[in-house]
PDB file of C-alpha atoms in Angstrom:
ATOM      1  CA  GLY P   1      14.661  48.579  43.493  1.00 91.00           C
ATOM      2  CA  PHE P   2      11.685  50.960  43.596  1.00 96.00           C
ATOM      3  CA  ARG P   3      12.657  54.560  42.996  1.00 96.00           C
ATOM      4  CA  THR P   4      10.194  57.446  43.064  1.00 98.00           C
ATOM      5  CA  ILE P   5       9.896  59.855  40.142  1.00 97.00           C
ATOM      6  CA  GLU P   6      11.440  62.538  42.374  1.00 98.00           C
ATOM      7  CA  GLU P   7      14.397  60.293  43.256  1.00 97.00           C
ATOM      8  CA  GLN P   8      14.881  59.460  39.585  1.00 98.00           C
ATOM      9  CA  ASN P   9      14.880  63.140  38.639  1.00 98.00           C
ATOM     10  CA  ARG P  10      17.460  63.873  41.368  1.00 98.00           C
ATOM     11  CA  LEU P  11      19.703  61.147  39.971  1.00 97.00           C
ATOM     12  CA  TYR P  12      19.166  62.411  36.426  1.00 97.00           C
ATOM     13  CA  ALA P  13      20.269  65.911  37.496  1.00 98.00           C
ATOM     14  CA  LEU P  14      23.680  64.601  38.660  1.00 97.00           C
ATOM     15  CA  GLY P  15      26.340  65.680  36.222  1.00 97.00           C
ATOM     16  CA  ARG P  16      23.852  67.846  34.380  1.00 97.00           C
ATOM     17  CA  THR P  17      22.334  70.551  36.581  1.00 97.00           C
ATOM     18  CA  LYS P  18      23.823  69.288  39.871  1.00 97.00           C
ATOM     19  CA  PRO P  19      27.445  68.473  40.767  1.00 97.00           C
ATOM     20  CA  GLY P  20      28.527  64.866  40.325  1.00 96.00           C
ATOM     21  CA  ARG P  21      28.939  62.346  37.569  1.00 93.00           C
ATOM     22  CA  ILE P  22      26.130  61.155  35.318  1.00 92.00           C
ATOM     23  CA  VAL P  23      24.665  57.940  36.744  1.00 90.00           C
ATOM     24  CA  THR P  24      21.527  57.526  34.624  1.00 92.00           C
ATOM     25  CA  ASN P  25      20.150  58.488  31.240  1.00 92.00           C
ATOM     26  CA  ALA P  26      16.558  58.095  32.430  1.00 95.00           C
ATOM     27  CA  ARG P  27      14.391  60.947  33.653  1.00 97.00           C
ATOM     28  CA  GLY P  28      11.600  60.284  36.122  1.00 98.00           C
ATOM     29  CA  GLY P  29       8.978  57.963  34.625  1.00 97.00           C
ATOM     30  CA  TYR P  30      11.435  56.582  32.081  1.00 98.00           C
ATOM     31  CA  SER P  31      13.073  53.917  34.269  1.00 97.00           C
ATOM     32  CA  TYR P  32      11.694  50.546  35.252  1.00 98.00           C
ATOM     33  CA  HIS P  33      12.872  51.397  38.778  1.00 98.00           C
ATOM     34  CA  ASN P  34       9.988  53.896  38.924  1.00 98.00           C
ATOM     35  CA  PHE P  35       7.543  50.996  38.637  1.00 98.00           C
ATOM     36  CA  GLY P  36       9.306  48.572  40.991  1.00 97.00           C
ATOM     37  CA  LEU P  37      10.425  46.345  38.108  1.00 98.00           C
ATOM     38  CA  ALA P  38      14.186  46.925  38.330  1.00 98.00           C
ATOM     39  CA  PHE P  39      16.965  46.611  40.860  1.00 98.00           C
ATOM     40  CA  ASP P  40      20.706  47.211  41.023  1.00 96.00           C
ATOM     41  CA  ILE P  41      23.325  44.984  42.622  1.00 96.00           C
ATOM     42  CA  CYS P  42      26.930  45.354  43.666  1.00 94.00           C
ATOM     43  CA  VAL P  43      29.802  42.917  43.414  1.00 94.00           C
ATOM     44  CA  CYS P  44      31.809  42.954  46.644  1.00 95.00           C
ATOM     45  CA  ASN P  45      35.254  41.997  47.859  1.00 94.00           C
ATOM     46  CA  VAL P  46      35.837  40.665  51.353  1.00 94.00           C
ATOM     47  CA  PHE P  47      38.525  42.422  53.381  1.00 94.00           C
ATOM     48  CA  LYS P  48      39.136  41.262  56.944  1.00 95.00           C
ATOM     49  CA  GLY P  49      35.600  39.898  57.149  1.00 94.00           C
ATOM     50  CA  THR P  50      33.978  43.074  55.782  1.00 96.00           C
ATOM     51  CA  LEU P  51      32.194  43.368  52.439  1.00 95.00           C
ATOM     52  CA  ILE P  52      33.684  46.171  50.349  1.00 95.00           C
ATOM     53  CA  PRO P  53      31.755  47.232  47.202  1.00 93.00           C
ATOM     54  CA  SER P  54      33.800  46.791  44.043  1.00 90.00           C
ATOM     55  CA  TRP P  55      32.744  48.923  41.102  1.00 88.00           C
ATOM     56  CA  SER P  56      35.725  47.816  38.989  1.00 89.00           C
ATOM     57  CA  LEU P  57      34.594  45.896  35.956  1.00 91.00           C
ATOM     58  CA  ASP P  58      35.838  42.331  36.172  1.00 92.00           C
ATOM     59  CA  ARG P  59      34.662  38.850  35.211  1.00 95.00           C
ATOM     60  CA  ARG P  60      32.355  38.607  38.232  1.00 95.00           C
ATOM     61  CA  TRP P  61      30.002  41.195  36.692  1.00 96.00           C
ATOM     62  CA  PHE P  62      29.655  39.047  33.586  1.00 96.00           C
ATOM     63  CA  ARG P  63      29.010  35.940  35.697  1.00 97.00           C
ATOM     64  CA  VAL P  64      26.320  37.771  37.681  1.00 97.00           C
ATOM     65  CA  GLY P  65      24.836  38.970  34.377  1.00 97.00           C
ATOM     66  CA  GLN P  66      24.692  35.370  33.116  1.00 98.00           C
ATOM     67  CA  ILE P  67      22.964  34.247  36.303  1.00 98.00           C
ATOM     68  CA  GLY P  68      20.368  37.032  36.091  1.00 98.00           C
ATOM     69  CA  LYS P  69      19.642  36.287  32.455  1.00 98.00           C
ATOM     70  CA  SER P  70      19.266  32.557  33.245  1.00 98.00           C
ATOM     71  CA  LEU P  71      16.480  33.613  35.639  1.00 98.00           C
ATOM     72  CA  GLY P  72      14.677  35.539  32.886  1.00 97.00           C
ATOM     73  CA  LEU P  73      15.913  39.016  33.826  1.00 98.00           C
ATOM     74  CA  GLU P  74      17.094  41.653  31.381  1.00 98.00           C
ATOM     75  CA  TRP P  75      20.653  42.752  32.218  1.00 98.00           C
ATOM     76  CA  GLY P  76      21.871  46.305  31.716  1.00 97.00           C
ATOM     77  CA  GLY P  77      25.303  44.949  30.797  1.00 96.00           C
ATOM     78  CA  ASP P  78      23.818  43.869  27.446  1.00 97.00           C
ATOM     79  CA  TRP P  79      22.643  47.360  26.529  1.00 95.00           C
ATOM     80  CA  LYS P  80      24.341  48.963  23.532  1.00 94.00           C
ATOM     81  CA  SER P  81      24.440  52.690  24.316  1.00 87.00           C
ATOM     82  CA  PHE P  82      24.763  52.763  28.113  1.00 86.00           C
ATOM     83  CA  LYS P  83      26.250  49.690  29.779  1.00 91.00           C
ATOM     84  CA  ASP P  84      24.673  49.432  33.242  1.00 94.00           C
ATOM     85  CA  TYR P  85      26.313  46.334  34.723  1.00 95.00           C
ATOM     86  CA  PRO P  86      24.622  46.550  38.157  1.00 95.00           C
ATOM     87  CA  HIS P  87      21.111  46.808  36.629  1.00 97.00           C
ATOM     88  CA  PHE P  88      18.513  44.053  36.203  1.00 98.00           C
ATOM     89  CA  GLN P  89      14.852  44.359  35.267  1.00 98.00           C
ATOM     90  CA  TYR P  90      11.802  42.222  34.584  1.00 98.00           C
ATOM     91  CA  THR P  91       9.290  44.125  32.494  1.00 97.00           C
ATOM     92  CA  PHE P  92       6.520  41.544  32.018  1.00 97.00           C
ATOM     93  CA  GLY P  93       6.651  42.620  28.362  1.00 97.00           C
ATOM     94  CA  LEU P  94       5.363  46.090  29.236  1.00 98.00           C
ATOM     95  CA  SER P  95       6.889  49.214  27.754  1.00 98.00           C
ATOM     96  CA  LEU P  96       7.591  52.300  29.815  1.00 98.00           C
ATOM     97  CA  ALA P  97       4.875  54.115  27.837  1.00 98.00           C
ATOM     98  CA  GLN P  98       2.347  51.460  28.895  1.00 98.00           C
ATOM     99  CA  LEU P  99       3.454  51.715  32.522  1.00 98.00           C
ATOM    100  CA  ARG P 100       3.243  55.535  32.464  1.00 97.00           C
ATOM    101  CA  ALA P 101      -0.297  55.150  31.044  1.00 98.00           C
ATOM    102  CA  GLY P 102      -1.260  53.076  34.090  1.00 97.00           C
ATOM    103  CA  LYS P 103      -0.954  49.506  32.810  1.00 97.00           C
ATOM    104  CA  ARG P 104       0.465  47.162  35.449  1.00 96.00           C
ATOM    105  CA  PRO P 105       1.915  43.648  35.371  1.00 96.00           C
ATOM    106  CA  PRO P 106      -0.295  40.711  36.292  1.00 91.00           C
TER     107      PRO P 106
END
């Protein structure tokens, strides 16, 4: 799930200064992905033996969210302002400000 600051800024530009739809509210340095503490998943359907990503919101996303939370992960599906169902993170109790200042998990 690691994403460089440059990659994050490219994603942030989508739907703002670049064509596309908005996919993140986080600029570079303001996502746990930028510190290797987050990852995104995809729920898939199987069609003729091939996995096909399914971005439609259905009960499987909530089940995956429950599983992640049972493992101690924070799930983006619980966020209030921007529901990010594919997103999970483990912050070690560190804020983004602490990480930007150079503090790292044990």
